[in-house]
XYZ file of C-alpha atoms in Angstrom:
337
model
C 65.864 32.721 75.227
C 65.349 31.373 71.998
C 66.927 33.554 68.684
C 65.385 33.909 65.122
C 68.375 32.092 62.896
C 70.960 34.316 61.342
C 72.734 33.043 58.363
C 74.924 35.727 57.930
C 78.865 35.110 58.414
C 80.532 35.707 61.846
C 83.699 37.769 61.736
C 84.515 37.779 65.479
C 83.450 34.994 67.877
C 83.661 35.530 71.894
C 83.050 34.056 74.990
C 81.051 36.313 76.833
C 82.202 34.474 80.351
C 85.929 34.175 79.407
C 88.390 37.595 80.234
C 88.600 39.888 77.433
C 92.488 39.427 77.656
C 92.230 35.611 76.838
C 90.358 36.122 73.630
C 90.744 36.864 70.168
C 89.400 39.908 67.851
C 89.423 42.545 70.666
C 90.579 45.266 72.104
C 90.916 48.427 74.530
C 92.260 51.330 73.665
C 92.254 53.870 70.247
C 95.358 53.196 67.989
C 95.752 53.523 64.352
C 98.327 50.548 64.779
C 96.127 48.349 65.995
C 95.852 45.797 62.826
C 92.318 45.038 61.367
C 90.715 41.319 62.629
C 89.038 40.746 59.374
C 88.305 42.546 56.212
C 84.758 43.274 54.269
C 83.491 44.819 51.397
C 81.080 47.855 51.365
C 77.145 45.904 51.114
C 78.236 42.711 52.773
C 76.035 41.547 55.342
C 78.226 40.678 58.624
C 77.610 39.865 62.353
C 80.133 40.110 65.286
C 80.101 39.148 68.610
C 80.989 41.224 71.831
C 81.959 40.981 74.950
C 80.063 43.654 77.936
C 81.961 46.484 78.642
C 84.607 45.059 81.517
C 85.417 42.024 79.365
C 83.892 39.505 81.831
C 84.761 41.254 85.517
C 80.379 41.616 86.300
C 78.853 38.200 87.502
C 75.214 37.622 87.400
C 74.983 36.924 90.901
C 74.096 39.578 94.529
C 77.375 40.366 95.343
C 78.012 43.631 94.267
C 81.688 43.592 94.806
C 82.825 43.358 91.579
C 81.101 46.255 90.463
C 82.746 48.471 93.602
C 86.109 46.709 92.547
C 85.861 46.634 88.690
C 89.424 47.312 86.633
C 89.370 50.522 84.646
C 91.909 49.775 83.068
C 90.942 46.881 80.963
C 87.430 48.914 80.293
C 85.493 48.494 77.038
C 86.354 45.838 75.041
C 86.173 46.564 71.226
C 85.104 43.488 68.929
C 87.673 44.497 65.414
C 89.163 46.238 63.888
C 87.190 45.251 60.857
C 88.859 47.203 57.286
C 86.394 48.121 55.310
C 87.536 47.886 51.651
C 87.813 50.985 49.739
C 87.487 53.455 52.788
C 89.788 55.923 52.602
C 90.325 59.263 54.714
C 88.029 61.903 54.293
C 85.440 59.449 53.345
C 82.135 58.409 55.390
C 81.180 55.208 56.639
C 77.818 54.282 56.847
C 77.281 51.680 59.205
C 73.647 50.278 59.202
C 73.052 48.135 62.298
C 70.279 45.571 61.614
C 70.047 43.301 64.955
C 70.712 43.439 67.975
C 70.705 40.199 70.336
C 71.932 39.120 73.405
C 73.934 35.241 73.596
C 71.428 32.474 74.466
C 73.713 31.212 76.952
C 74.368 35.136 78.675
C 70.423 36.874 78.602
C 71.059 39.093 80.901
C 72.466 42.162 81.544
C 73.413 44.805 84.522
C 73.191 48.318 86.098
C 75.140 49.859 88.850
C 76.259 52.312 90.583
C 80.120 53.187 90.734
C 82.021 54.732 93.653
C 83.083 58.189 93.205
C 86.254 57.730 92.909
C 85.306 55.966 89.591
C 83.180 58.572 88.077
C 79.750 57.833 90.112
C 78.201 59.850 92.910
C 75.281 61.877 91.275
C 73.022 61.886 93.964
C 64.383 40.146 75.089
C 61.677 42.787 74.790
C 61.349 43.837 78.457
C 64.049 44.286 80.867
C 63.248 43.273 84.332
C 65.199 42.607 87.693
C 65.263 40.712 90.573
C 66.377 43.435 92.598
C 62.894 45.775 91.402
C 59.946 43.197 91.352
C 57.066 44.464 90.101
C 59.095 46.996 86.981
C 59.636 46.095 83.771
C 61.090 48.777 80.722
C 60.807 48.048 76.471
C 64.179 47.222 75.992
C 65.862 49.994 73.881
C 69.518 48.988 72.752
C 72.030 51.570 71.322
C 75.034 51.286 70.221
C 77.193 52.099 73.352
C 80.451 52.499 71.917
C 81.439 52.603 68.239
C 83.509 54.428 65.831
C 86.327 54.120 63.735
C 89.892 53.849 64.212
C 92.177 57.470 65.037
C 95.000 58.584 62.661
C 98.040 59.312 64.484
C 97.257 63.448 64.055
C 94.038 62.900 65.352
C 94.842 60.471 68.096
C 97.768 63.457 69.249
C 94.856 65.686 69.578
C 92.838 63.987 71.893
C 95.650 62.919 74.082
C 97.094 66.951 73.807
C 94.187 68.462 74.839
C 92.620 65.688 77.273
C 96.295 65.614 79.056
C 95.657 69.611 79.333
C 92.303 69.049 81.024
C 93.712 66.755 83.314
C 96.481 69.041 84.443
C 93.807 72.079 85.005
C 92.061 69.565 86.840
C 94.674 67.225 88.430
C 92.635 67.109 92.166
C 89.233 66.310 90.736
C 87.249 63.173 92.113
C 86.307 61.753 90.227
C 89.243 62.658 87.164
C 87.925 64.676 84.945
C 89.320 62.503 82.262
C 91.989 58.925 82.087
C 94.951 59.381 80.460
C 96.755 56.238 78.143
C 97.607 53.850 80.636
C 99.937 51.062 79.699
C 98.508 48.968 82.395
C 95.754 47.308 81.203
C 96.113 47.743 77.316
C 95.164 44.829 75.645
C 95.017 43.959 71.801
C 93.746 40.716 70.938
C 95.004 40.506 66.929
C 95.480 37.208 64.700
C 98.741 37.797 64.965
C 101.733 38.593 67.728
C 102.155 42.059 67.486
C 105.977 42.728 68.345
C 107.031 43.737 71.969
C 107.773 47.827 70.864
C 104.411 47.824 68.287
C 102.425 46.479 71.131
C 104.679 48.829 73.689
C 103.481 51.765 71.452
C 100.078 51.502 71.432
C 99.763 50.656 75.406
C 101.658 53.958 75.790
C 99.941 56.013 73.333
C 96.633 54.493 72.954
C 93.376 56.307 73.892
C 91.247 55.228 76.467
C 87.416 54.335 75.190
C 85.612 55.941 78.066
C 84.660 59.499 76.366
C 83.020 59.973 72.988
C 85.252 61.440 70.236
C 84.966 62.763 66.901
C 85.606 59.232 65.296
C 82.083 58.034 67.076
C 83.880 56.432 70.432
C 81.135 56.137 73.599
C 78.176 57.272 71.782
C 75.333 55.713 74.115
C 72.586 57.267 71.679
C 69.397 55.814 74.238
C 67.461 55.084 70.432
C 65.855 51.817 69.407
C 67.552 49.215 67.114
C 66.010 46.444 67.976
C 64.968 47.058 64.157
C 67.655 49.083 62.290
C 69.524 52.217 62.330
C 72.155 53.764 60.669
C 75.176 55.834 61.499
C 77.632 58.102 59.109
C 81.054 58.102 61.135
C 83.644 60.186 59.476
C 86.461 57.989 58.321
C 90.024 59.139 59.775
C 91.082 55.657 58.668
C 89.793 52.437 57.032
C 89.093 50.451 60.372
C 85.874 50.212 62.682
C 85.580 48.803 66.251
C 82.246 47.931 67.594
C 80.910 47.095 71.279
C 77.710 45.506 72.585
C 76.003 41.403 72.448
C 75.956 40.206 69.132
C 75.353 42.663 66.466
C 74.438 42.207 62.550
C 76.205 44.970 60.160
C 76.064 45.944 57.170
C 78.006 49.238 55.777
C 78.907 51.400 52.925
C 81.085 53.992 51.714
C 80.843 58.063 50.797
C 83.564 58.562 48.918
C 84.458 62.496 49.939
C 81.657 62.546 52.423
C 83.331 64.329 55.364
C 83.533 67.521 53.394
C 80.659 67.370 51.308
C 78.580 66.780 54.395
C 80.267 69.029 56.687
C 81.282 66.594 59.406
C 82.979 66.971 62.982
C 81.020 63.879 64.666
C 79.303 61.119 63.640
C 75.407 61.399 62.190
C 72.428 58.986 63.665
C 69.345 58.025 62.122
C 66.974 56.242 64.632
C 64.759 53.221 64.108
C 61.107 54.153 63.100
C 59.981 51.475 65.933
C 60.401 52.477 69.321
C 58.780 51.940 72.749
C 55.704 54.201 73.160
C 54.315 55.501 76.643
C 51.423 57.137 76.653
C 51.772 57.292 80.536
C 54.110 59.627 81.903
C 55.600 61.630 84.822
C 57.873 64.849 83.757
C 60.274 65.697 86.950
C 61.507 69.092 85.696
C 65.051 70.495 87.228
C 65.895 74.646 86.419
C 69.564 76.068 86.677
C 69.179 75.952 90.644
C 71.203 74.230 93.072
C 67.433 72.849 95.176
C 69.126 69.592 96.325
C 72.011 71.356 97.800
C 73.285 75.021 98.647
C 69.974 76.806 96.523
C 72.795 78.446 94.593
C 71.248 80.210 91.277
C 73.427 79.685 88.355
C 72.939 80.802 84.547
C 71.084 78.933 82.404
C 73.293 75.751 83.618
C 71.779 72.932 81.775
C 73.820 70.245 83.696
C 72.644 71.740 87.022
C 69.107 71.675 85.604
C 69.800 68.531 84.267
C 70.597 67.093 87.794
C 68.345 68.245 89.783
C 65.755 66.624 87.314
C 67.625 63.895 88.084
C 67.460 64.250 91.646
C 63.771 65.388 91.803
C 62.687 61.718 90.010
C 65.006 59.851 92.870
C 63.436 61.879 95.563
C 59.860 61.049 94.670
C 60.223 57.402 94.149
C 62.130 57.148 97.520
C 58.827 58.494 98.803
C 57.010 56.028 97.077
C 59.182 52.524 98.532
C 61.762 52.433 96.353
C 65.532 52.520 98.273
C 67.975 55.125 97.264
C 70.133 52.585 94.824
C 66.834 50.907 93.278
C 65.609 54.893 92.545
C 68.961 55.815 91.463
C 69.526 52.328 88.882
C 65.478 52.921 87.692
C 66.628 56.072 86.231
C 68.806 54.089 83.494
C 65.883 54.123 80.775
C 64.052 57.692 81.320
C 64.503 60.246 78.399
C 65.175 63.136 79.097
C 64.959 66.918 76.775
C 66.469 70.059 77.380
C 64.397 73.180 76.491
């Protein structure tokens, strides 16, 4: 696959084959401690380079091993911190992603489907597989996990009331949530970090599987293939970013948590994205069909599933296994109403 040149500056350079623990410029968990990589101002025009999700454990290959054994612990490898000059807290960072591209050498990405014990168990242009011939979607990228870096009040917050989850639900499979977990913490900065710094941040440092206030996993399924922008509020100066190799550009509000009333970050979509004039709607309603015929009240996750569940159904009927049904389902929208 063959790129349109970039001149822009790159802040963060990976190997997209190499462990996430062996490089530079990344990291794994939430810390305010965790120093910035690299430092821009607010207008400059910036790419970075990232590393998939489990820094390196997925092979392009048809043994699906490695996704039934991946390491949780080492999940979602952050390309930064990058400082962002002038940010301060209480202020809003606008972060305008303007391309999105995979590495020549790596054009290819992956689907799957975890065990339960891992938190599965719900039963170029065009991206294609070997495993579906015949199926092809419009690529869509998002950004699937970016934000900026925690204070230390906020940080306490999440782990307080996450830990108190947990403990209602300490029996749950899969966990309702994942603690900080030392093992596995990695922070790839320019310089050692001392033993206790480092020490501290394995031990307190959020993990990046749920979305947060600061942005976190925000898997927005919208097109920015062109551009798009995002207003994270700004707990501190620093922001981590995750996903191929991605072209930035950002700016500052000074004041603009307050004066726009934000809890959670802000998207504004691409005007380009795929269009189907072609569709099937598989509806789901706040009843249990696919298992007990339970009635609950206006549920929208059980509705949500059995929509779900309804589209896997009818393409089984139609030749399509149980996993190939399940993994198609990746780039359906879907609308609550």
């Amino acid at each position: 696959m063959t790129t349109q040149p970039n001149p822009h500056p790159t802040l963060i350079e990976v190997d997209p084959f190499l462990p996430a623990d062996q490089q530079l410029g990344l990291h794994n968990r939430w810390h305010p401690d965790i120093p910035p990589f690299a430092t821009v101002k607010p207008g400059e025009v910036f790419k970075i380079q990232c590393v998939d999700w489990t820094g390196a454990q997925i092979g392009n290959n048809d043994n699906s091993d490695d996704i039934k054994n991946v390491d949780l612990t080492k999940i979602h490898n952050l390309s930064g911190p990058i400082a962002i000059e002038g940010a301060e807290p209480g202020d809003c960072l606008v972060v305008d992603i303007l391309d999105v591209t995979p590495f020549e050498k790596m054009p290819w990405g992956y689907t799957g489907i975890f065990e339960l014990e891992n938190g599965g168990g719900l039963f170029g242009i065009y991206a294609t597989s070997r495993h579906i011939p015949g199926v092809r979607f419009a690529g869509v990228s998002h950004p699937g996990l970016i934000g900026t870096a925690p204070s230390a009040e906020l940080l306490a917050t999440w782990n307080k009331r996450e830990g108190e989850l947990i403990g209602i639900h300490a029996n749950s499979v899969p966990p309702v949530a994942f603690p900080p977990e030392p093992k596995g913490a990695y922070v790839g900065s320019r310089s050692s970090l001392s033993g206790d710094l480092f020490e501290k941040i394995a031990r307190e440092g959020a993990r990046t599987v749920p979305g947060r206030e600061h942005g976190g996993n925000c898997d927005v399924g919208t097109n920015l293939l062109s551009a798009i922008r995002m207003i994270l509020s700004q707990p501190t100066d620093q922001e981590s970013i995750q996903a191929g190799i991605i072209t930035f550009k950002t700016s500052v509000i000074k004041g603009g948590v307050e004066k726009f009333a934000l809890k959670q970050p802000i998207f504004v979509p691409s005007p380009i994205d795929p269009l189907y004039s072609a569709k099937l709607v598989f509806e789901g309603i706040s009843v249990d069909v696919h298992g007990d015929g339970k009635q609950y009240n206006m549920d929208a996750t059980v509705a949500y599933k059995q929509a779900a569940l309804n589209a896997i159904a009818y393409l089984m009927k139609v030749g399509y296994t149980r996993e190939q049904a399940c993994m198609s389902q990746s780039p359906i929208s879907s609308d609550a109403s």
